[in-house]
PDB file of C-alpha atoms in Angstrom:
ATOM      1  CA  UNK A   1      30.883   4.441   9.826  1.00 58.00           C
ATOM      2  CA  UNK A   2      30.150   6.289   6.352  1.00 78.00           C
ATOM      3  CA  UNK A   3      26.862   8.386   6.411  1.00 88.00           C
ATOM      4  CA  UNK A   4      23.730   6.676   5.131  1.00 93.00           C
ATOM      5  CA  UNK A   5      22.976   8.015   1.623  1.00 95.00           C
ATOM      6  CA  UNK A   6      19.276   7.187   0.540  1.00 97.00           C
ATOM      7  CA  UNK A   7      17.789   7.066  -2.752  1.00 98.00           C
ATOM      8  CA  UNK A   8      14.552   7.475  -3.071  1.00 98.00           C
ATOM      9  CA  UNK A   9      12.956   5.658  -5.885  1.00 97.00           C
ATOM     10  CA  UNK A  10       9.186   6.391  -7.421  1.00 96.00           C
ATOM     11  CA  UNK A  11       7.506   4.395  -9.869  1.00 93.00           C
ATOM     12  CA  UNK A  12       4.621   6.755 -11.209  1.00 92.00           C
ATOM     13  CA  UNK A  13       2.453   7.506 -14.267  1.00 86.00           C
ATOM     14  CA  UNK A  14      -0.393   9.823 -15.247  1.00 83.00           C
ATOM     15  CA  UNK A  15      -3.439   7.627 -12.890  1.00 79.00           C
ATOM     16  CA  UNK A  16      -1.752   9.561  -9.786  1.00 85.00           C
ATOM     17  CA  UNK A  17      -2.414  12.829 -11.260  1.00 86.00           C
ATOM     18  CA  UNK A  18      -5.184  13.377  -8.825  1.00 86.00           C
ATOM     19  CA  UNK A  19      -3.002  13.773  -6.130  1.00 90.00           C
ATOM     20  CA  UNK A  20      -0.102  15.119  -7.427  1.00 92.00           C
ATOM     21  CA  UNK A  21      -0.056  18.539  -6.368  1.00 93.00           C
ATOM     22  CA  UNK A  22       0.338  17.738  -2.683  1.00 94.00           C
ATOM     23  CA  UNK A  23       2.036  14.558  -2.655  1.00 95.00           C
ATOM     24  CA  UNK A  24       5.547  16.248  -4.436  1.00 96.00           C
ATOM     25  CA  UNK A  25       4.772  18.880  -1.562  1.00 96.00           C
ATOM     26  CA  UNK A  26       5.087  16.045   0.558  1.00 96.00           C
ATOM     27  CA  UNK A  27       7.969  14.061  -1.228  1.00 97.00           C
ATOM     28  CA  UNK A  28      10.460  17.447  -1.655  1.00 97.00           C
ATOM     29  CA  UNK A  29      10.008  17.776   2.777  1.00 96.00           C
ATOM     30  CA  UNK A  30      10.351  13.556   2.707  1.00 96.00           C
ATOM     31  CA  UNK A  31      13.578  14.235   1.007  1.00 96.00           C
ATOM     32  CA  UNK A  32      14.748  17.590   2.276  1.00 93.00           C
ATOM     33  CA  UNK A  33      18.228  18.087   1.170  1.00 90.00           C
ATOM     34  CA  UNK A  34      20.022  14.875   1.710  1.00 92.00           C
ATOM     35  CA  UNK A  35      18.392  12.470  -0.343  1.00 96.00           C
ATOM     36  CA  UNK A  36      17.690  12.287  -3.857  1.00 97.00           C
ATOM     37  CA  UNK A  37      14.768  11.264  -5.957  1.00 97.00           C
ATOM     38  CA  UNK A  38      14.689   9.033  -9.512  1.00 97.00           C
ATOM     39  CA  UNK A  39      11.240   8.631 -11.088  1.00 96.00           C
ATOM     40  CA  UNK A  40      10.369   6.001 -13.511  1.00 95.00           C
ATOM     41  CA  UNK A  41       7.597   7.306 -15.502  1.00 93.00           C
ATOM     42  CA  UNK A  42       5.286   5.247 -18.067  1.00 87.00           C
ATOM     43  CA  UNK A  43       2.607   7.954 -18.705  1.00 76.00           C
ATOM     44  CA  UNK A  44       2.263   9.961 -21.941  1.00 76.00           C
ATOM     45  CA  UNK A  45       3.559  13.425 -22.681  1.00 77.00           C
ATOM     46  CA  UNK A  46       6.496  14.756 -21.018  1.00 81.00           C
ATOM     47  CA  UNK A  47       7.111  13.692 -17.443  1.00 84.00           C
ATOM     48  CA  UNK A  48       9.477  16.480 -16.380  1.00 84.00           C
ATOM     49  CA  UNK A  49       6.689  19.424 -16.547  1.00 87.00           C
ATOM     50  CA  UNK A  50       4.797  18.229 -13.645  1.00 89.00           C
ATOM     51  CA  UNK A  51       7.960  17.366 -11.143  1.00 94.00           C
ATOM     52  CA  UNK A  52      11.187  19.391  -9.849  1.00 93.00           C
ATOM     53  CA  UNK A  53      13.777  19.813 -11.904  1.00 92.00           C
ATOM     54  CA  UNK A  54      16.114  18.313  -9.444  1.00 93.00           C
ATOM     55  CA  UNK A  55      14.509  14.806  -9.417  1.00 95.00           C
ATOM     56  CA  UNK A  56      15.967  12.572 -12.163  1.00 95.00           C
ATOM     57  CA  UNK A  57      13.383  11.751 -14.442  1.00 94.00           C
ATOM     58  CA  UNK A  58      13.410   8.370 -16.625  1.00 93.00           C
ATOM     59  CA  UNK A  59      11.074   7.015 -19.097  1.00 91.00           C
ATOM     60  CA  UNK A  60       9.695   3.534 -19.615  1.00 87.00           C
ATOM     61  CA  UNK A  61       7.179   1.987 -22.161  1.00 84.00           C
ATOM     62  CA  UNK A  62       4.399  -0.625 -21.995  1.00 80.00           C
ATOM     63  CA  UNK A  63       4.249  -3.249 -23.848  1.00 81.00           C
ATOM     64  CA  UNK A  64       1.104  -4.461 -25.632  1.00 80.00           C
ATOM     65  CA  UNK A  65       1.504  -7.766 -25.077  1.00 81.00           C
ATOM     66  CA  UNK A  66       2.466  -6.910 -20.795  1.00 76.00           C
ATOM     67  CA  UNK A  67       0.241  -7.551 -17.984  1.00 80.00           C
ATOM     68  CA  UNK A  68       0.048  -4.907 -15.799  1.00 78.00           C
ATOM     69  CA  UNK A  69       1.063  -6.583 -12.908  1.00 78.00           C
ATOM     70  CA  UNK A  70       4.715  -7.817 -15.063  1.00 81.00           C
ATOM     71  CA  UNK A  71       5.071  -4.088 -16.615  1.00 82.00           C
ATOM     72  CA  UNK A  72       4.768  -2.909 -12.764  1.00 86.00           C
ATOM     73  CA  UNK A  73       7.377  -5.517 -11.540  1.00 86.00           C
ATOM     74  CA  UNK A  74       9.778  -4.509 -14.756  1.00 89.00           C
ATOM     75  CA  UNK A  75       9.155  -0.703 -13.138  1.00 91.00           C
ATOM     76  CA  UNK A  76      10.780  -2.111  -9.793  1.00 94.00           C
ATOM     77  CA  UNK A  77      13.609  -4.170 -11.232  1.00 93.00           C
ATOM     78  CA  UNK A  78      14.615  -1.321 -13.488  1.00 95.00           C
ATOM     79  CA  UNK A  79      14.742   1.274 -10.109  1.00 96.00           C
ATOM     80  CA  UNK A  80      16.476  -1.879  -8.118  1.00 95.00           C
ATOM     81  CA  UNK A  81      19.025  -1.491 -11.028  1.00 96.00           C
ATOM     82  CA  UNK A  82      19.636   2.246 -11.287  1.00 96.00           C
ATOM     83  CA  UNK A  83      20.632   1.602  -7.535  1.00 97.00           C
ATOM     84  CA  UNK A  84      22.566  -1.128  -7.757  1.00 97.00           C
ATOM     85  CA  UNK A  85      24.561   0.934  -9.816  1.00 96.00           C
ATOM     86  CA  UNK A  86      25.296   3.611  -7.955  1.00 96.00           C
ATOM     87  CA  UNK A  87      27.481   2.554  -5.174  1.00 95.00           C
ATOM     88  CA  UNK A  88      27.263   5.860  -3.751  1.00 96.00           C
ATOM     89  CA  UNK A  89      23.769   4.465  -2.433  1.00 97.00           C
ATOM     90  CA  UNK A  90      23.346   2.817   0.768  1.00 97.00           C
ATOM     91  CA  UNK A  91      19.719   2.956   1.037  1.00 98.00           C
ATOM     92  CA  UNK A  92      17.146   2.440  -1.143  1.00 98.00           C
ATOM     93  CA  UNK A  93      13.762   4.063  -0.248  1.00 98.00           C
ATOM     94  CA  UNK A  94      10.327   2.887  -2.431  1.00 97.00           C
ATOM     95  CA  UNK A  95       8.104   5.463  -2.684  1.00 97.00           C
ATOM     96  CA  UNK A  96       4.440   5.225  -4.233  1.00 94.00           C
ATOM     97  CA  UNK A  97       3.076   8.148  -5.596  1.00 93.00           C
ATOM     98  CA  UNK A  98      -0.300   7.982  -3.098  1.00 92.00           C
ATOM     99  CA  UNK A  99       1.614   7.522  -0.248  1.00 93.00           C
ATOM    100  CA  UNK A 100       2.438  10.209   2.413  1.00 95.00           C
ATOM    101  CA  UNK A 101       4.922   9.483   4.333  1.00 95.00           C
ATOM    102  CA  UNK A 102       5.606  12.147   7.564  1.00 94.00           C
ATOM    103  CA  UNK A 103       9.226  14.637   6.707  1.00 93.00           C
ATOM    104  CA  UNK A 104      11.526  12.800   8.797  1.00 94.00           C
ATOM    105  CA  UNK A 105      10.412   9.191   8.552  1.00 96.00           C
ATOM    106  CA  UNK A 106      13.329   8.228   6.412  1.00 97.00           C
ATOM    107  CA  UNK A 107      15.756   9.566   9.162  1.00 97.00           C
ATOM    108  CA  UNK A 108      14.105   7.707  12.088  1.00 97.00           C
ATOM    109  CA  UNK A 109      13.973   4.301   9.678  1.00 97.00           C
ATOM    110  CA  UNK A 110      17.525   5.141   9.492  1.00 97.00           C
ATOM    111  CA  UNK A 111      18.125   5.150  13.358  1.00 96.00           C
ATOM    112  CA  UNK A 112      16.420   1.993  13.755  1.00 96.00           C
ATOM    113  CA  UNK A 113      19.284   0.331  11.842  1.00 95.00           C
ATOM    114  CA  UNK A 114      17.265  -2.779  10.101  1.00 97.00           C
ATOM    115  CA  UNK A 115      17.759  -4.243   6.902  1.00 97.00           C
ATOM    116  CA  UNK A 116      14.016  -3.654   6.064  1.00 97.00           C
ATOM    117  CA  UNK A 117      11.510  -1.291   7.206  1.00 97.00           C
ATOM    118  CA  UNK A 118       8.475  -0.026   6.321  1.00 96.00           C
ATOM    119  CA  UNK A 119       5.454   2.390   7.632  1.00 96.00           C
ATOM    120  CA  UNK A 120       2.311   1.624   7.573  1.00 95.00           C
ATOM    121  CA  UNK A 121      -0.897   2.104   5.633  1.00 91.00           C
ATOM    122  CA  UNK A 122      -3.924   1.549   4.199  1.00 90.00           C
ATOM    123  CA  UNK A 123      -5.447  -0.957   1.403  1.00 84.00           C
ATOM    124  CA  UNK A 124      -8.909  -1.671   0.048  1.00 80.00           C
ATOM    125  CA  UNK A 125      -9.282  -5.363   0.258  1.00 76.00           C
ATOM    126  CA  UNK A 126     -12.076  -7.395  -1.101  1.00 74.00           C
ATOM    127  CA  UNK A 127     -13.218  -9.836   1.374  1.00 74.00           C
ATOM    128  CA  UNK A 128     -16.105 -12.755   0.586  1.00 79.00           C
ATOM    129  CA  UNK A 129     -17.602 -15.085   2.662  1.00 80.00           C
ATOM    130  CA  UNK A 130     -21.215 -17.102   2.714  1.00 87.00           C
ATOM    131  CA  UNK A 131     -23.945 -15.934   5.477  1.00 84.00           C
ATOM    132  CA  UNK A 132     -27.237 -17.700   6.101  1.00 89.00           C
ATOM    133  CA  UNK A 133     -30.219 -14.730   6.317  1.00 89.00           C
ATOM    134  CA  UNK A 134     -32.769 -15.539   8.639  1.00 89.00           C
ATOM    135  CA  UNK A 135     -36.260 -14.941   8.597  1.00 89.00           C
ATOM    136  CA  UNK A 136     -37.336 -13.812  12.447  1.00 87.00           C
ATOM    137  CA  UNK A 137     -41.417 -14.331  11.704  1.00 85.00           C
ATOM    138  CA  UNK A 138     -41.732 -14.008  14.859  1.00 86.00           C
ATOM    139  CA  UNK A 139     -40.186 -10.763  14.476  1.00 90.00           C
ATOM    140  CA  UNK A 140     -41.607  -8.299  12.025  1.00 89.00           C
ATOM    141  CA  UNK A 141     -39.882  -4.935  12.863  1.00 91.00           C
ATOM    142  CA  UNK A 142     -36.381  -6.748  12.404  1.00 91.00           C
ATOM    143  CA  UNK A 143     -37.456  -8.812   9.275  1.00 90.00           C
ATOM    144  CA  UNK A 144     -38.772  -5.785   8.119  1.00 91.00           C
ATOM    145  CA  UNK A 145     -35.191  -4.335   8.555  1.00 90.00           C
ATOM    146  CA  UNK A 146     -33.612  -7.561   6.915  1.00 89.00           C
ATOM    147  CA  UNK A 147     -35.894  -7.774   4.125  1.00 90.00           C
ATOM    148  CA  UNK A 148     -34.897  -3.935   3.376  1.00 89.00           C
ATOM    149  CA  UNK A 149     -31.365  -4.582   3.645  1.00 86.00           C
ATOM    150  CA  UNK A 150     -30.825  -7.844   1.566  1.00 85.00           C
ATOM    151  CA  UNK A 151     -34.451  -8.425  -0.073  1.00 88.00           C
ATOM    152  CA  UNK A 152     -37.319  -9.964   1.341  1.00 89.00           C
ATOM    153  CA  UNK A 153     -36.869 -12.632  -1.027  1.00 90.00           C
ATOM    154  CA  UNK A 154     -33.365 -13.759   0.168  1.00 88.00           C
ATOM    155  CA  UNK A 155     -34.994 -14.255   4.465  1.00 90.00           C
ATOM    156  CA  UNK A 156     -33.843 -17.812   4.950  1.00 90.00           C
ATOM    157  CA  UNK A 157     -31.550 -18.470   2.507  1.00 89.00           C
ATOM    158  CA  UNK A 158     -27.650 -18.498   1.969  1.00 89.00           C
ATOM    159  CA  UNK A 159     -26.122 -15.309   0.427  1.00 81.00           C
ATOM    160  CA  UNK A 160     -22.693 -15.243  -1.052  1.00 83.00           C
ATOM    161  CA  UNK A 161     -21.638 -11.757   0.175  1.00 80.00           C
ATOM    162  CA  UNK A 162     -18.815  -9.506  -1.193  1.00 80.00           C
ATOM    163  CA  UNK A 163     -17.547  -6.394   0.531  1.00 77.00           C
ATOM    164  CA  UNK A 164     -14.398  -3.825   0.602  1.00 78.00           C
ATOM    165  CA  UNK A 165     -12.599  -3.262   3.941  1.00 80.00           C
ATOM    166  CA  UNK A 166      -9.137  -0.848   4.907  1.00 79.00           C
ATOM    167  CA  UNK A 167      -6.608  -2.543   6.233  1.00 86.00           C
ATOM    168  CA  UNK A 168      -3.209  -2.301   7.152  1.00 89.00           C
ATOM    169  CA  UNK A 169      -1.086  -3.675   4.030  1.00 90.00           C
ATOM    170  CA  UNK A 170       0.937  -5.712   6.601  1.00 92.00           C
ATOM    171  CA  UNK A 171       1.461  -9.316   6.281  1.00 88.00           C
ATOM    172  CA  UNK A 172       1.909 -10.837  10.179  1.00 92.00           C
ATOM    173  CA  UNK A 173       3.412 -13.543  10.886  1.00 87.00           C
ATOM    174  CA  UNK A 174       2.645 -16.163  14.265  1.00 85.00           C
ATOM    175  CA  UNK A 175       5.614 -19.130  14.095  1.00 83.00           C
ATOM    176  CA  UNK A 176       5.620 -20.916  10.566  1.00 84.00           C
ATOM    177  CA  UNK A 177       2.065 -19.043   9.496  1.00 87.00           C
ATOM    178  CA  UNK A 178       1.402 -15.615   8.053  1.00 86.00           C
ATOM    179  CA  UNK A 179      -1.496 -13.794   7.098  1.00 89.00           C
ATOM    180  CA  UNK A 180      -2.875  -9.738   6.069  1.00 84.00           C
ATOM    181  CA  UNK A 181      -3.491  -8.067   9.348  1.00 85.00           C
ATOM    182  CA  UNK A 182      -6.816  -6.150  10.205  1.00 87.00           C
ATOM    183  CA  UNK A 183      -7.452  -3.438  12.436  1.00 86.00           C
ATOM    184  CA  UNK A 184      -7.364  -5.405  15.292  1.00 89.00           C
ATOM    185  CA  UNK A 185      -3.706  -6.686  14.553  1.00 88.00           C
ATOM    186  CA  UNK A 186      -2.358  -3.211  14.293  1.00 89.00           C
ATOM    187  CA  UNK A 187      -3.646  -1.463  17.297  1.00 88.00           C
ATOM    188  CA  UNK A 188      -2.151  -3.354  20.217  1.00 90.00           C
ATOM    189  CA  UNK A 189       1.201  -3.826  18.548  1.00 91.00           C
ATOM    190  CA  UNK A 190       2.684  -0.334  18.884  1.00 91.00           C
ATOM    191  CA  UNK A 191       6.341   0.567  17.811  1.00 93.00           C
ATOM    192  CA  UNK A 192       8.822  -1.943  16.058  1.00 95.00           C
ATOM    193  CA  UNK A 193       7.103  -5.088  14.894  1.00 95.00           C
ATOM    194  CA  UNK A 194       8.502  -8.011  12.873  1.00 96.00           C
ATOM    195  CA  UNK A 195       6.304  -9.461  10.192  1.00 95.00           C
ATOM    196  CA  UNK A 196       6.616 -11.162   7.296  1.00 93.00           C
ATOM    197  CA  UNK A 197       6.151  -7.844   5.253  1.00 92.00           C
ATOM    198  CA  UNK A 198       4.296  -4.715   4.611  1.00 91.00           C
ATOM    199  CA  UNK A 199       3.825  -3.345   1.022  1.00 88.00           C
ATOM    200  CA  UNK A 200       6.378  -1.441  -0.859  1.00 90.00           C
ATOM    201  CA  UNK A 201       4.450   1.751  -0.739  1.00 92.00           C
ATOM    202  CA  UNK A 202       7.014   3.569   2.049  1.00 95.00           C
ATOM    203  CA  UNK A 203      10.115   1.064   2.707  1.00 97.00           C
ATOM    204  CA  UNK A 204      13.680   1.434   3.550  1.00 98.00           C
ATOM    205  CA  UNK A 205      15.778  -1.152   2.358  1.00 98.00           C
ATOM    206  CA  UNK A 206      19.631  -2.024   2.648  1.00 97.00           C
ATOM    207  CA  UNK A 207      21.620  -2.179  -0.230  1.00 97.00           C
ATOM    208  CA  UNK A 208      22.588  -5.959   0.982  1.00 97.00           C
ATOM    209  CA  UNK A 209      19.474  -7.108   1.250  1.00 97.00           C
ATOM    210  CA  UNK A 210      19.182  -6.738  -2.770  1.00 96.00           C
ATOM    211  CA  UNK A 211      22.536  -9.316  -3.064  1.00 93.00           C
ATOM    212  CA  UNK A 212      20.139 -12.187  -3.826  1.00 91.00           C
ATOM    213  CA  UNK A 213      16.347 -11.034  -4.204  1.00 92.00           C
ATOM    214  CA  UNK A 214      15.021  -8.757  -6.615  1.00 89.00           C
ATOM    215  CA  UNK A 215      11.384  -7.714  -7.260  1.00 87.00           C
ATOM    216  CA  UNK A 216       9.546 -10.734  -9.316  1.00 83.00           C
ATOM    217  CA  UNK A 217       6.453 -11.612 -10.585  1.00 79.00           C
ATOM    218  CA  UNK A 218       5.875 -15.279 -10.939  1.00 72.00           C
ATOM    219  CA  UNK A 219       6.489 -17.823  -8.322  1.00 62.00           C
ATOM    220  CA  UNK A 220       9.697 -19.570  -9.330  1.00 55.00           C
ATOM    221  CA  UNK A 221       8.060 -23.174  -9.553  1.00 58.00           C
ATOM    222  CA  UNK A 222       4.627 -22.465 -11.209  1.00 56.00           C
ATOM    223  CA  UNK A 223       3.194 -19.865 -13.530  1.00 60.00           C
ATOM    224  CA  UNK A 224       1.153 -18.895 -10.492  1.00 60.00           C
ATOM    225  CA  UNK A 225       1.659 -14.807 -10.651  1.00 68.00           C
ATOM    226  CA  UNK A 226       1.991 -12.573  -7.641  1.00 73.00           C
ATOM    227  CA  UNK A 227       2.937  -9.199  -7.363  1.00 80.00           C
ATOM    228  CA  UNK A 228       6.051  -7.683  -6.551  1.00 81.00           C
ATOM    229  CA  UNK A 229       5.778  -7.036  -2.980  1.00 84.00           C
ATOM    230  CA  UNK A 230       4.694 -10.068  -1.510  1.00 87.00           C
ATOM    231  CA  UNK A 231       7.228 -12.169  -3.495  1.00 89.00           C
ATOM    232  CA  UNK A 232      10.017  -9.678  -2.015  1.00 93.00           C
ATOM    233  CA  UNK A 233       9.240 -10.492   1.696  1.00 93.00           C
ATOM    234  CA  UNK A 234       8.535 -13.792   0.455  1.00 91.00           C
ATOM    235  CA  UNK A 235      12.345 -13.926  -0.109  1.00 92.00           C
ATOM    236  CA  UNK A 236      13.437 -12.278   2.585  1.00 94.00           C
ATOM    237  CA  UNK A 237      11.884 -14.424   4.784  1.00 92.00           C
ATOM    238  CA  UNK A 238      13.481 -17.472   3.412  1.00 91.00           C
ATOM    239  CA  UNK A 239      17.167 -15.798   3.504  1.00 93.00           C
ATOM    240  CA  UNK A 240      16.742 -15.011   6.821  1.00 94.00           C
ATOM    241  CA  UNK A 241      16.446 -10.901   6.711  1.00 96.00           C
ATOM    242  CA  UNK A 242      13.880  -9.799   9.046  1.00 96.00           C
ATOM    243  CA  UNK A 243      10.951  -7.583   8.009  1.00 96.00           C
ATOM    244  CA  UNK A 244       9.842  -4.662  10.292  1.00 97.00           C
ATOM    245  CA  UNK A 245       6.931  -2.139  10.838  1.00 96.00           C
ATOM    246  CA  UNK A 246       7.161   0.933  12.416  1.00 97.00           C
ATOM    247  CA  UNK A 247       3.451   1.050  13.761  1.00 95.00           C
ATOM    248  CA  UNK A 248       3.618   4.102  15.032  1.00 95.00           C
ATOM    249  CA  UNK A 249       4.641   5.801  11.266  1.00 95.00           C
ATOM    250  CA  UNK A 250       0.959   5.363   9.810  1.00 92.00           C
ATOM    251  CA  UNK A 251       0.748   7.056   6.444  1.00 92.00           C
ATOM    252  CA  UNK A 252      -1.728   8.726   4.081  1.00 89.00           C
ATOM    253  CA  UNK A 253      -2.548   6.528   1.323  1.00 86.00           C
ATOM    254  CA  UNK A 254      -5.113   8.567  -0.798  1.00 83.00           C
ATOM    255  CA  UNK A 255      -7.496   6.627  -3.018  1.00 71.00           C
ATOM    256  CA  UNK A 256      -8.830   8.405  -5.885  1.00 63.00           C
ATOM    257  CA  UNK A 257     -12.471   6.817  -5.332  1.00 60.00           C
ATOM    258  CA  UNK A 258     -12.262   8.046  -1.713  1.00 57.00           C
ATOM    259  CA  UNK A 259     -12.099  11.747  -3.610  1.00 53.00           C
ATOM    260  CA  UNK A 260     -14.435  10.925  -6.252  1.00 49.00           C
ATOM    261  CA  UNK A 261     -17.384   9.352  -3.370  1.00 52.00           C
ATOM    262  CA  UNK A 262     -16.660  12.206  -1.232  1.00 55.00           C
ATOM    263  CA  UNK A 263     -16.851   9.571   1.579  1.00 57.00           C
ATOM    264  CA  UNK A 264     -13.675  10.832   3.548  1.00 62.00           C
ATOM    265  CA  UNK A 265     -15.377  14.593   3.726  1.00 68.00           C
ATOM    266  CA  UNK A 266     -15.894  16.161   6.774  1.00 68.00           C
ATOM    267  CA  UNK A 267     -19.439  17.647   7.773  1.00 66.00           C
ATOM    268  CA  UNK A 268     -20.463  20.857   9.312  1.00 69.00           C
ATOM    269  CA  UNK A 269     -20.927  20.180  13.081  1.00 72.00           C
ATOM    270  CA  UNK A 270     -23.281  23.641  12.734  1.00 72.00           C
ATOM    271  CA  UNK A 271     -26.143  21.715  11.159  1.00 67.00           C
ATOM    272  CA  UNK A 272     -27.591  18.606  11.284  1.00 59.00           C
ATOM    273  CA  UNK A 273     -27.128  17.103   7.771  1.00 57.00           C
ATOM    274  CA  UNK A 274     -26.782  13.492   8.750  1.00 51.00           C
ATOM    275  CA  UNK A 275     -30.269  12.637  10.127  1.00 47.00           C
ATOM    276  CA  UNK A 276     -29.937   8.699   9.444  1.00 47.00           C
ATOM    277  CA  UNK A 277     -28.263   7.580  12.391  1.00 43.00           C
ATOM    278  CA  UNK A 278     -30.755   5.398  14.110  1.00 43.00           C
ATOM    279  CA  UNK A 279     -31.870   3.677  10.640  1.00 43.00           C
ATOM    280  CA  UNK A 280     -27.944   3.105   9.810  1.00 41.00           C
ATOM    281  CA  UNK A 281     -27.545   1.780  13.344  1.00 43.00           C
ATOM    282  CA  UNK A 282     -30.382  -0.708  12.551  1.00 43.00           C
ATOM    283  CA  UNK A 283     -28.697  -1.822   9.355  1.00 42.00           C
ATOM    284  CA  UNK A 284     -25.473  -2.875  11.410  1.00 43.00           C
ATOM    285  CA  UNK A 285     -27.315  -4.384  14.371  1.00 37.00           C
TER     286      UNK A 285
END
């Protein structure tokens, strides 16, 4: 048997930048010296001053009339492509430019020997559902806490509520039904798990697996759009190619509004700076 040659393939531009610095730190130990790296860039200004000058370095352009979502899955189809060309390739390995994957992940995806495997990380998700409020009169020192926490003038009504949650961009699966995982899916499953698919941010695919599918953006039978990813496992799952997570290769996946809010900084255990514990522990009673 030949020896696996991987290519890893980035699609990047300038939103990334604040990260950067450390995740081609990351990406040149990722790659070591037996795999190489293409980068399909759509920033401005020249690409090739911020990366190594051993990575290949291509340039794309937007198009004014181009959703996002269909210039990102034109990004894909042109790296699925460049592979697909390149016959010295037997692995293709997509790489976003926020995600850290650990040095030798792409050598133990390698010894697992499956058409498609991914690590796993983290998403923000918006999740919305409707909640009654009560109004304990009976009660005051916890409608005193409700009525601080959604408005005194929402107690006994219906709220539509709206929040962000992390969760594990992995798509389970249970028999003939599928759905995003949360916390509580990932923890107990340790090791090799099938699913129905995981994100593209830090997968290893076959170069067989890309006979028939390629990375799409509307549903073949409607207009309906849907991004690249989902529509990829989407396909794989109907041809019969199974979908893995390694659960035990959790990755990095730096948000630049985790940076900006500061919310991911640690705080000196030498003085007490955080002195709302008991009211926050209210809040979430």
């Amino acid at each position: 048997m030949s020896k696996p040659h991987v290519l890893i393939a980035i699609s990047t531009y300038e939103g990334h930048a604040h990260c950067r610095e450390e995740w081609i730190k990351n990406t040149v130990a990722l790659a070591g010296s037996e795999h190489d790296i293409i980068v399909l860039w759509n920033g401005g200004g020249n690409p090739s001053k911020y990366f190594p000058k051993n990575w290949k370095i291509r340039h794309i352009s937007e198009r004014a009339d181009e959703l996002p979502i269909h210039h990102l899955g034109r990004k894909h189809r042109w790296l699925r492509q460049y592979f697909l060309k390149r016959k010295k390739y037997t692995h293709f390995f997509m790489l976003e430019s926020d995600n850290f994957p650990p040095p030798k992940t792409i050598e133990k995806f390698l010894e697992y020997d499956k058409p498609v495997i991914s690590a796993v990380y983290f998403i923000n998700a918006e999740t919305s559902f409707t909640a009654h409020i009560p109004n304990p009169i009976d009660d005051p020192a916890r409608r005193k806490r409700l009525s601080e926490r959604y408005g005194a003038e929402h107690l006994g009504k219906s709220m539509y509520i709206v929040r962000r949650d992390y969760i594990p961009s992995v798509w389970g699966i249970q028999g003939e039904e599928g759905r995003l995982w949360k916390i509580h899916d990932l923890l107990p499953q340790r090791g090799l798990v099938k699913v129905l698919g995981a994100g593209v941010g830090s997968v290893l695919i076959r170069r067989e697996v890309f006979d028939n599918i390629d990375f799409r953006t509307y549903d073949e039978k409607s207009d309906t759009r849907q991004f690249t990813d989902f529509n990829f496992y989407w396909d794989c799952n109907r041809q019969g190619i199974p979908v893995y997570v390694d659960t035990d290769t959790i990755i990095d996946h730096i948000h630049e509004e985790d940076e900006i809010s500061g919310k991911d900084k640690w705080f000196s255990l030498s003085e007490r700076k955080f002195t709302r514990l008991t009211q926050i522990g209210d809040k979430d009673a």
